[in-house]
């Protein structure tokens, strides 16, 4: 045969080959397309004709064979079963992330022998990961996170020596982590978090020296942290938190010189914190909270010069807080709460200029908060308070420029703000207002009578009562609070907000619970009147004798219905009794002589007891009518 003929024949067969492949790819894609649901407006509707290389989401090589199929976020719903993977021998990238694809991953996916990149994350795939995945020997990246995959991780994954990135997180995978993973010599990212993997961490993980991120968090892993982990010289993130790991933290952790984040929280790790951690010069986060670590905090912690987050809370650590902590110039969060630390808080803590959150509650620390922290010593004790009507304090923040409490966020903001806003005030109907008063009374009753050492708030005002979405009251701002030591009368500079301070504080510096009772009375009247009751108060105070029997006539004859917030409709039904009785209670709390004021326990009980029926119709009741009835009524 002449050479030219030979070439022609060759060209013809080449053409035949690419042609038949294109047909197969076209057929396969169109067949799959008809099995899918997708929003008709999206570009899949452009998948017509016989040249898939021109279709959206598809890239071909020079021979017009598909190399890249990218349909991420196309709103596709369906399975992969009608997609004939045999038709795509040149496919290198398959990206179908963020759709609603479901069903199993077909074993035939193993036919994609050229595949480098496989993104099937954020779909609804279920069933096992097929072991045929082991046929994808060119695979660099395997992303299956955010599905509902079951069963074990196939050990065949260990054959895929080209893998650099494996993300199987957020599935329902169970069984053990295959030890074959130790074969993956260039693996950088290995994320198995949020699954149901159990058994221990295979020591072979320590053979993957290329690892930079290892995340096995939120599984059911038990046993010790393998010492082989010390080989992972390139590891920058190690997350093993929320498992059931036990034993002690191996000294080898100190060999992880590239580590920036170490998260071992919420396990069952015991023993001491290894001194070797002092070698982790670029560590920025160290989370060891909620374990069973014991012994004292090693001085070496002070060598972690890059640390910005240190959380050792909820362990069994004892001994003093090391003074070396003062070296952590970049520290922004220091949480040591819930341990058995003792001794005093070192002055060095106050040298932490970047500190924004300091939580030392629930320890056995003694002595004052150092002057360097420049904050009231009572505050950290208050972070123990748990009551539905008291804002939760998570700790306090203090540095050279700022001192503030870190507390729970209460959505609606202050009572003052709500009462001064026409619209919000009208939403705060009588039932809600009475409930706010009840909540405030409960909080103060708790602080005065139910804490091991009574707490006087000293600054109860409508600004410091916050309302949540349910209009439930939360007392906040303990900046001036005092803790009463038994038998001691606390002397202090007058604190509080003008307009809410008990009158006796003008001539005595002796603070007791009755100051809060007075302020409670002011806030209660403010809630009922819809504005600060300054005129009523000055009327009450213009007489020094026990009040309110000596209230000036004009006030005595004042109708309750004219006193209360005119922006709301006059209360009806049961609310009338409640409003009238609450006004009476507030007047008793506002008595000038602290001895005549009830305790918060009495107030709280009165507010939840059965009210006596009104002596006459609500619209006719005057302030005077309410005077003289005793609280127990
Ligand atoms: C195309 O598909 C047919 C059957 O549908 C198959 O016999 C043939 O081998 C395929 N050709 C190529 C090149 O894959
Ligand atoms: C795949 O498609 C998504 C959006 O459809 C796009 O954001 C992404 O860059 C594409 N990836 C590649 C490698 O083309
Ligand atoms: C691992 O995956 C989870 C869930 O998908 C993600 O939140 C986490 O950030 C990942 N871990 C790392 C180290 O990237
Ligand atoms: C998760 O896997 C377990 C078995 O390990 C199975 O009983 C459970 O139904 C699975 N849950 C989902 C949501 O697939
Ligand atoms: C560690 O990282 C460095 C720099 O990225 C790289 O040169 C080296 O090969 C890595 N080591 C391993 C064992 O992969
Ligand atoms: C967690 O692992 C333990 C064995 O360590 C096993 O007994 C238990 O069933 C596992 N729990 C779940 C929810 O998988
Ligand atoms: C915690 O670890 C200890 C051993 O240090 C073990 O005795 C105990 O059973 C473990 N607790 C849990 C809940 O796994
Ligand atoms: C904490 O660890 C100690 C050993 O240091 C062990 O005796 C104790 O049982 C552990 N406590 C818990 C709750 O696992
Ligand atoms: C401290 O934090 C700053 C700003 O985040 C950063 O630039 C600096 O490198 C950090 N210092 C150390 C020792 O990590
Ligand atoms: C805390 O540690 C002490 C030893 O320092 C040990 O006796 C005690 O059992 C531990 N407590 C718990 C709850 O594990
Ligand atoms: C608390 O610390 C004091 C010393 O400041 C010590 O006498 C006492 O035993 C400690 N209490 C506990 C429960 O560790
Ligand atoms: C407080 O005073 C009472 C009587 O005045 C006395 O019985 C009690 O022991 C005192 N408590 C303390 C802690 O001093």
XYZ file of C-alpha atoms and ligand atoms in Angstrom, residues 57 59 68-74 93 95 117 119, ligand 2:
27
model
C -20.406 23.507 32.082
C -14.780 21.632 28.574
C -14.219 18.851 32.560
C -17.827 18.636 33.618
C -18.670 21.468 36.004
C -22.292 21.765 37.030
C -21.806 23.036 40.584
C -24.784 24.972 41.967
C -27.092 24.223 39.014
C -12.608 17.105 36.600
C -17.679 19.037 39.746
C -10.721 16.204 40.773
C -16.399 17.361 43.863
C -17.422 25.471 38.371
O -18.644 26.182 38.335
C -18.846 27.104 39.370
C -20.187 27.765 39.216
O -21.013 27.080 38.392
C -17.743 28.142 39.331
O -17.878 29.005 40.437
C -16.388 27.450 39.404
O -15.357 28.399 39.264
C -16.255 26.442 38.310
N -14.989 25.733 38.458
C -14.154 25.524 37.469
C -12.871 24.850 37.793
O -14.407 25.879 36.339
